[in-house]
XYZ file of C-alpha atoms in Angstrom:
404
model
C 85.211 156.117 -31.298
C 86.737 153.998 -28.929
C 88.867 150.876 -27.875
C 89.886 148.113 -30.743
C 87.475 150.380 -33.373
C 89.859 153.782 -32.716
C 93.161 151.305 -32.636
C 92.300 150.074 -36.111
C 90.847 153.256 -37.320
C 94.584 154.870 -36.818
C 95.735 151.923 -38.178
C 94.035 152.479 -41.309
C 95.524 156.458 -41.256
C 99.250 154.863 -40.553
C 98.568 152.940 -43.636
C 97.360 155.308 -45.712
C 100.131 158.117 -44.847
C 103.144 155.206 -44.752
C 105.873 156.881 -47.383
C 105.672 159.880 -45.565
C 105.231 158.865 -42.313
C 108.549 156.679 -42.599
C 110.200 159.671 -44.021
C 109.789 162.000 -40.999
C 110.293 158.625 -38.876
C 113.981 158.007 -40.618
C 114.542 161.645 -39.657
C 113.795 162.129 -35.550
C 114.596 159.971 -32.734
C 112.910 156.719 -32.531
C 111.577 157.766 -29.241
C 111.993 160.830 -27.264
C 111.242 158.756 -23.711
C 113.750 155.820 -24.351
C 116.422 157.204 -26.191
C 118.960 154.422 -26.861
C 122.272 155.995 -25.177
C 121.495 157.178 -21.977
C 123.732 160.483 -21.836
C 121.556 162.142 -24.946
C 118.551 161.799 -22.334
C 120.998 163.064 -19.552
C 121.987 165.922 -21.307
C 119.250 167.436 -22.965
C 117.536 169.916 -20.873
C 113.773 168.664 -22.005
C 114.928 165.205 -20.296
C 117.432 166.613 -17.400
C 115.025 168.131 -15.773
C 112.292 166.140 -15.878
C 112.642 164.661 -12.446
C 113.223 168.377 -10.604
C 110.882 170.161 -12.375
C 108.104 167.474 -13.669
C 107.809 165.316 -10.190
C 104.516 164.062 -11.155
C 105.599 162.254 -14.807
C 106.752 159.577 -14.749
C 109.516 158.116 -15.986
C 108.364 157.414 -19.439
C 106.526 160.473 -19.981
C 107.133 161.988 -23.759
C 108.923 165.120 -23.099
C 107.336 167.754 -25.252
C 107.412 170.835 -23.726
C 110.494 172.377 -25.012
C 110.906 174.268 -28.511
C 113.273 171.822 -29.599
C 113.553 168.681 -32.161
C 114.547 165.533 -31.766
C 116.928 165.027 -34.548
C 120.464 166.075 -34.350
C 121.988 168.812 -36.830
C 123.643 168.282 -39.764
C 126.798 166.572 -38.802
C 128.925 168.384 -40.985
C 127.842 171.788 -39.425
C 128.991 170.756 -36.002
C 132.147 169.143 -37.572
C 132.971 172.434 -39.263
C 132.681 174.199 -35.884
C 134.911 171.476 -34.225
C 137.535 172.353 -36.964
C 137.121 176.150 -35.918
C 137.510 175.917 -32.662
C 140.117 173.883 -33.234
C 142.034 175.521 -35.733
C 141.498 179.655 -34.759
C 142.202 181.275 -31.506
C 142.096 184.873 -29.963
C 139.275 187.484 -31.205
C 137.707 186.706 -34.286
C 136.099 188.991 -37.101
C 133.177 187.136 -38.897
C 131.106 189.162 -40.911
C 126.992 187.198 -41.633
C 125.422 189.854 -43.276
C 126.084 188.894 -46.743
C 125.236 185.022 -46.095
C 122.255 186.514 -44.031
C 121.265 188.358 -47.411
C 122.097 185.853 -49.518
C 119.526 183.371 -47.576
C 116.712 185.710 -47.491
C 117.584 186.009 -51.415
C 116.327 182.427 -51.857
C 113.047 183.190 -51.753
C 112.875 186.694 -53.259
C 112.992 188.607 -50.051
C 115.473 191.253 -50.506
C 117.495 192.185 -47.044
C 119.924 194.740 -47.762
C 123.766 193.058 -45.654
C 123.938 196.612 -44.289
C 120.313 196.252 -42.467
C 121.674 193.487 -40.387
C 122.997 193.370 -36.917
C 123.773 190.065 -35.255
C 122.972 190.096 -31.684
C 123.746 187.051 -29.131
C 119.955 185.869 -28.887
C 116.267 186.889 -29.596
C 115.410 187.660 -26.220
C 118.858 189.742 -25.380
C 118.229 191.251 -28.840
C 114.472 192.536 -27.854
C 115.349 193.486 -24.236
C 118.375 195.663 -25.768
C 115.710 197.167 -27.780
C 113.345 198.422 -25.350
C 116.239 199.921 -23.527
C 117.735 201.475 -26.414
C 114.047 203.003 -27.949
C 112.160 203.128 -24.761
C 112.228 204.564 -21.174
C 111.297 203.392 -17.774
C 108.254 203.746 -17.209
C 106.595 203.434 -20.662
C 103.843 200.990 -21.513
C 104.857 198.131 -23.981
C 102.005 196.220 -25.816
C 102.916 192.508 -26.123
C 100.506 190.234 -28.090
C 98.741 187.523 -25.910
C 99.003 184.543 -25.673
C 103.057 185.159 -26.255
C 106.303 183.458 -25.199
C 106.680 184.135 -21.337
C 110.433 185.521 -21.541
C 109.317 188.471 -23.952
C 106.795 189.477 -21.243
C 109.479 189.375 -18.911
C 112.268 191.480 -20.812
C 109.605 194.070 -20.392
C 109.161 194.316 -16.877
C 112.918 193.145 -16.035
C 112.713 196.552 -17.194
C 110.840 198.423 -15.528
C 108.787 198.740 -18.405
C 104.921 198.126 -17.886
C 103.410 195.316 -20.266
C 99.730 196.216 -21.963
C 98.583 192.566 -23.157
C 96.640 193.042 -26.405
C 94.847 190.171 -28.656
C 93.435 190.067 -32.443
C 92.315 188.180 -35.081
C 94.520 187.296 -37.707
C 92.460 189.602 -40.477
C 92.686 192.146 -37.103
C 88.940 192.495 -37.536
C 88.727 192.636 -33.664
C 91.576 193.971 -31.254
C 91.589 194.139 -27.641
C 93.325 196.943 -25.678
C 95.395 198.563 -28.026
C 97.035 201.140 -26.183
C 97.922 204.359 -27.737
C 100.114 205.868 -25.370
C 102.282 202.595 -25.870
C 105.528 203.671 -26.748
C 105.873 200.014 -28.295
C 104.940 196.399 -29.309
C 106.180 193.326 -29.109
C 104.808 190.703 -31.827
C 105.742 186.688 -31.974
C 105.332 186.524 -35.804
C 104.652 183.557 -35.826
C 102.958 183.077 -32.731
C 104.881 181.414 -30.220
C 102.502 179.407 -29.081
C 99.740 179.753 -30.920
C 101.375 179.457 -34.439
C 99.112 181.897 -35.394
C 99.916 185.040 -38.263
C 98.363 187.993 -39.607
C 97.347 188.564 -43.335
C 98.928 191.013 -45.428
C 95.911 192.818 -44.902
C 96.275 192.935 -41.212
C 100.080 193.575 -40.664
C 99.326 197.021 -43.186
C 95.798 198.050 -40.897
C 98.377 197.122 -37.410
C 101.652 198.969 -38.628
C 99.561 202.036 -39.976
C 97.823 202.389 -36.364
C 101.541 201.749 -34.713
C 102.760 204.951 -36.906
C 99.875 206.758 -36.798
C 100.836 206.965 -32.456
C 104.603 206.784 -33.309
C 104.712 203.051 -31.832
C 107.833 201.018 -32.653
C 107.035 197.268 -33.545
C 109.261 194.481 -32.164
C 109.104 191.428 -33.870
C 110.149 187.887 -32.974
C 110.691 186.050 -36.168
C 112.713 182.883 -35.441
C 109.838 180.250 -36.494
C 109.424 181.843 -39.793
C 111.095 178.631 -41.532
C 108.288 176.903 -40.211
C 105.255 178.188 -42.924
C 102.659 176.005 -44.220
C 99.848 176.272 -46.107
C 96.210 175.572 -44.486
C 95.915 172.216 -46.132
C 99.692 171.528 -44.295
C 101.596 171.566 -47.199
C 105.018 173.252 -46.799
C 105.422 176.702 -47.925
C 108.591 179.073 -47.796
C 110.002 181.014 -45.024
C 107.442 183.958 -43.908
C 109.086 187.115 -44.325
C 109.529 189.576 -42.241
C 106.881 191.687 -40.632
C 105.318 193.996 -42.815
C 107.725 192.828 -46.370
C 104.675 192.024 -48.026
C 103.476 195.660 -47.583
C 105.719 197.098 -50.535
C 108.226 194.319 -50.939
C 110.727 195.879 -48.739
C 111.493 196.278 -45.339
C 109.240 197.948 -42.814
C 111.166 201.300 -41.374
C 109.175 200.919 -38.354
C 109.882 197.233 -37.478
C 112.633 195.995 -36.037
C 112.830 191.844 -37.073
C 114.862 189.813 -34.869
C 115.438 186.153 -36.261
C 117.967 183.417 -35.612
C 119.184 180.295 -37.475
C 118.533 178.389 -34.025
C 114.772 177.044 -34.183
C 115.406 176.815 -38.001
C 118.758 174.494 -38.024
C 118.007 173.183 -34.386
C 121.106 174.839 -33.185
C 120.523 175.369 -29.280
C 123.602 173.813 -28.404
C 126.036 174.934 -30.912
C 124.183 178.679 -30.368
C 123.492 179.305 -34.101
C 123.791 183.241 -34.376
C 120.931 185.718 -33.686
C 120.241 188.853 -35.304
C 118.209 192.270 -35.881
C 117.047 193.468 -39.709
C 116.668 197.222 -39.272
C 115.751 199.051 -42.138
C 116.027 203.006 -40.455
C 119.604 204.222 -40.584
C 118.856 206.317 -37.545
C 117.466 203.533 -35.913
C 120.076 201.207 -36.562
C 123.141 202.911 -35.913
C 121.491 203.786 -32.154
C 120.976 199.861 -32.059
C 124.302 199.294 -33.259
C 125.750 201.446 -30.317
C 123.794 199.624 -27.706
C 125.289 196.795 -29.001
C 128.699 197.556 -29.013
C 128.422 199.406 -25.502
C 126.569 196.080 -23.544
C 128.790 193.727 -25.605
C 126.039 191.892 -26.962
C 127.605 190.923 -30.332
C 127.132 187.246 -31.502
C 129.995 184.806 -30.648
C 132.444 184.111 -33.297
C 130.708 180.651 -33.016
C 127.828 181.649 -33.574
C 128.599 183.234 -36.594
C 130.250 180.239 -37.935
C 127.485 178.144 -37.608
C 124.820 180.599 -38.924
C 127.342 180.588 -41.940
C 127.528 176.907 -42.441
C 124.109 176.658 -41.693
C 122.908 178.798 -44.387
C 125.311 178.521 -47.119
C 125.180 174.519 -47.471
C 122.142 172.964 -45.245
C 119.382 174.609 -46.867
C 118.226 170.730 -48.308
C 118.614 169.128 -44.650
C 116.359 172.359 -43.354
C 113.747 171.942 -46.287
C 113.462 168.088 -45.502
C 112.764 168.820 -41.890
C 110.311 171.297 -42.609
C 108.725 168.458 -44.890
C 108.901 166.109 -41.905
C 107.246 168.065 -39.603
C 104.108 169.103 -42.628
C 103.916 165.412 -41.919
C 103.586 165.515 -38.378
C 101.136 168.344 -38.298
C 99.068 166.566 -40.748
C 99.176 163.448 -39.041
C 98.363 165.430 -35.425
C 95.158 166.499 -37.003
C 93.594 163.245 -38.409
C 94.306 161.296 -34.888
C 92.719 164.048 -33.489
C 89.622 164.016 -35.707
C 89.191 159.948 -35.056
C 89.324 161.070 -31.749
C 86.601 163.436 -31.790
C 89.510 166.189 -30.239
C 89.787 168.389 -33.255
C 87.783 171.226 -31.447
C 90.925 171.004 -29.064
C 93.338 172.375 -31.434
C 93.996 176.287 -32.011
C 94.263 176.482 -36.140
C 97.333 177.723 -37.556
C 99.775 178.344 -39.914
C 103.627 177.722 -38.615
C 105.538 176.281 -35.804
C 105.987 173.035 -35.109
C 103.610 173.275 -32.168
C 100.013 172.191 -31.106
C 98.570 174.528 -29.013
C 95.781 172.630 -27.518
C 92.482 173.821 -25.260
C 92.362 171.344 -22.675
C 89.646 173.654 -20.586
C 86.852 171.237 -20.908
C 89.351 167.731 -21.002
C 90.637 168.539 -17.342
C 89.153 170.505 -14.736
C 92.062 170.914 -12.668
C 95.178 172.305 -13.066
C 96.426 171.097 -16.599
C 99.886 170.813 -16.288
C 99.636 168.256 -13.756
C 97.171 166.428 -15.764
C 98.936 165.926 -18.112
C 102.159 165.233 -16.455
C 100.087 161.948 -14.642
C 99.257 160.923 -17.995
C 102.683 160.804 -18.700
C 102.838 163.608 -21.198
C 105.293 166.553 -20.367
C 103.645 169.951 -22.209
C 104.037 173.371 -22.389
C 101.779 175.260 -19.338
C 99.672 177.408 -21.212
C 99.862 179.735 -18.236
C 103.272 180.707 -18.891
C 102.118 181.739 -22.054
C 99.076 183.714 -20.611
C 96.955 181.073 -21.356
C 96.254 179.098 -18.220
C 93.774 176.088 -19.597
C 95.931 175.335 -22.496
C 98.937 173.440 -23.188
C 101.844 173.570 -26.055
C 103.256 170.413 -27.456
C 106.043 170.405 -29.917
C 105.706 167.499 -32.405
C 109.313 167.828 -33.803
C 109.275 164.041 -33.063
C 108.769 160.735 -34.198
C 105.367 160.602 -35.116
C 105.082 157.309 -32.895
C 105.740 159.886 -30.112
C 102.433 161.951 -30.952
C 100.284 158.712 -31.564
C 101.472 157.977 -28.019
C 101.047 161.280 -26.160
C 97.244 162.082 -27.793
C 95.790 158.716 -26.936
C 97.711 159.583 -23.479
C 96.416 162.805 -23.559
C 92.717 161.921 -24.832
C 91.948 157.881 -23.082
């Protein structure tokens, strides 16, 4: 389907998915490549560096690379830290474990406050923990295709990095290594999306103790959960939960209220749910020793964040069910559905674009004037990532950029 026939055939699916369509509209930016006041485009990074790093796009290219949305956060969270910083001075004691509990609570995942250890970000947070748990030298596993900078806390280092790749029912696995001494898992897959069954997680975690193999799990897109029909569904919980409804003693969870609350700027707080005492208190030390503690305004917004936004986080969830929904049936009118990797979370679609270009994609796509995600830097070279935290005018626009 092409020309006037595909135009009024997405007409017809703009009709048809209207209410919701102008919900998730109301919600991001009108348009991610002509925002309205020109320092917003200035300052955020997916737009400031367009020019430096992007010199192919041009100037109206949708930016859609970065794991970011385009919809500010609540206002009264960053009005509450404007008060703080405002108001308090000197070192400041904030405690999160209880509101960290509390939140997990919500959905009947039980995270004891004394498990918890906030940490200043994911990454930090996983490269402390290879240094803490693991020596020079040792082999790490990392599931592939996975989010470049985990790849590189391991051989920052000095650590060497085993890639390994499954199914999600694990009824295949490549390379498993068992002279690992750990593994790194994006749960869910940044940038796949992808997750494991139940099934899977308990057949994974029982070969990781059977070799006396740590798991390190990247958790900060579990808000992002939907069903296979893209209906929303609540937050994932953390590796291995399901298992016996409690925390895994042999995982170590790190999650943030950053991706979740779209708090890159204000730096909502990050943090590590270790259930092993032993474990924890040596994590606790490495902590305190590197000075990698959360900010005090971190904390704060993690706090606001989770105590009273809840609604505002559920809606945008909603919003983006939407979008992923909508992603799909464009792509299936435009005979691209084969192009997308199936998946369960993220706001991301991780797209093979092997057979669309034959040369290098990133560029590609950049001339088309759509800025994505190299799927090289994810171990993926061929593929691309686009985050469709937009307006869902913005992802009409970049597939028929993408795709005619």
């Amino acid at each position: 389907m092409e020309g006037a026939a595909l135009l009024e055939a997405i007409a017809l699916v703009d009709k048809d998915m209207a209410e919701s369509l102008a919900k998730s509209s109301s919600l991001f930016e009108p348009d991610n490549a002509v925002l309205p006041e020109p320092f917003k485009r200035q300052s955020r990074l997916k737009f400031s560096v367009a020019k430096t790093r992007f010199t192919t796009a041009p100037i109206y290219a949708h930016s859609l690379w970065l794991a970011d949305m385009d919809c500010p956060p609540p206002s009264s969270l960053a009005n509450s830290v404007s008060t703080f910083l405002t108001s308090h001075f000197g070192y400041q004691d904030i405690d999160i474990r209880h509101d960290i509990s509390h939140y997990f609570e919500r959905d009947g995942i039980i995270i004891r406050p004394e498990y918890v250890v906030d940490i200043a970000s994911v990454v930090a947070g996983i490269a402390l923990a290879l240094r803490t748990f693991c020596n020079v030298g040792d082999k790490i596993m990392i599931c592939s295709p996975t989010y470049g900078p985990l790849s590189a806390a391991v051989t920052q280092n000095n650590m060497t990095p085993v890639p390994v790749s499954f199914d999600t029912d694990l009824s295949d696995i490549d390379n498993f290594d068992t002279d690992a001494r750990a593994l790194i898992i994006c749960h869910p897959n940044n940038p796949t999306g992808e997750m494991l069954s139940t099934a899977a997680q308990a057949a994974l975690l029982s070969r990781c103790k059977q070799h006396n193999i740590l798991v390190i799990a990247d958790e900060v897109h579990r808000e992002f959960h939907f069903d296979d029909k893209n209906h929303k569904l609540p937050p994932a919980p953390p590796f291995g939960y399901a298992l016996n409804g409690g925390v895994h003693r042999n995982v170590i969870s790190f999650c943030s209220a950053s991706k979740a609350f779209n708090l890159a700027t204000l730096g909502g707080a990050s943090y590590a749910i270790i259930a092993d005492p032993f474990l924890r208190a040596k994590y606790i030390a490495a902590v305190d020793n590197e000075h990698l503690e959360a900010s005090p305004v971190a904390k704060l917004a993690l706090q606001e964040a989770y105590r009273s936004h809840r609604q505002w986080q559920s809606e945008i969830v909603e919003c983006i069910a939407t979008n992923r929904a909508y992603a799909k049936r464009l792509l299936r009118l435009m005979k691209k559905e084969g192009t997308i990797f199936p998946n369960n979370a993220t706001y991301f679609l991780w797209l093979d674009l092997r057979k669309q270009f034959d040369e290098d994609i990133l560029e590609q796509c950049c001339r088309r004037g759509v800025i994505v995600g190299n799927g090289t830097q994810f171990g993926a070279p061929g593929f691309a990532r686009l985050s469709i935290a937009c307006h869902p005018r913005v992802i009409k626009s970049a597939l028929l950029r993408l795709f005619y």
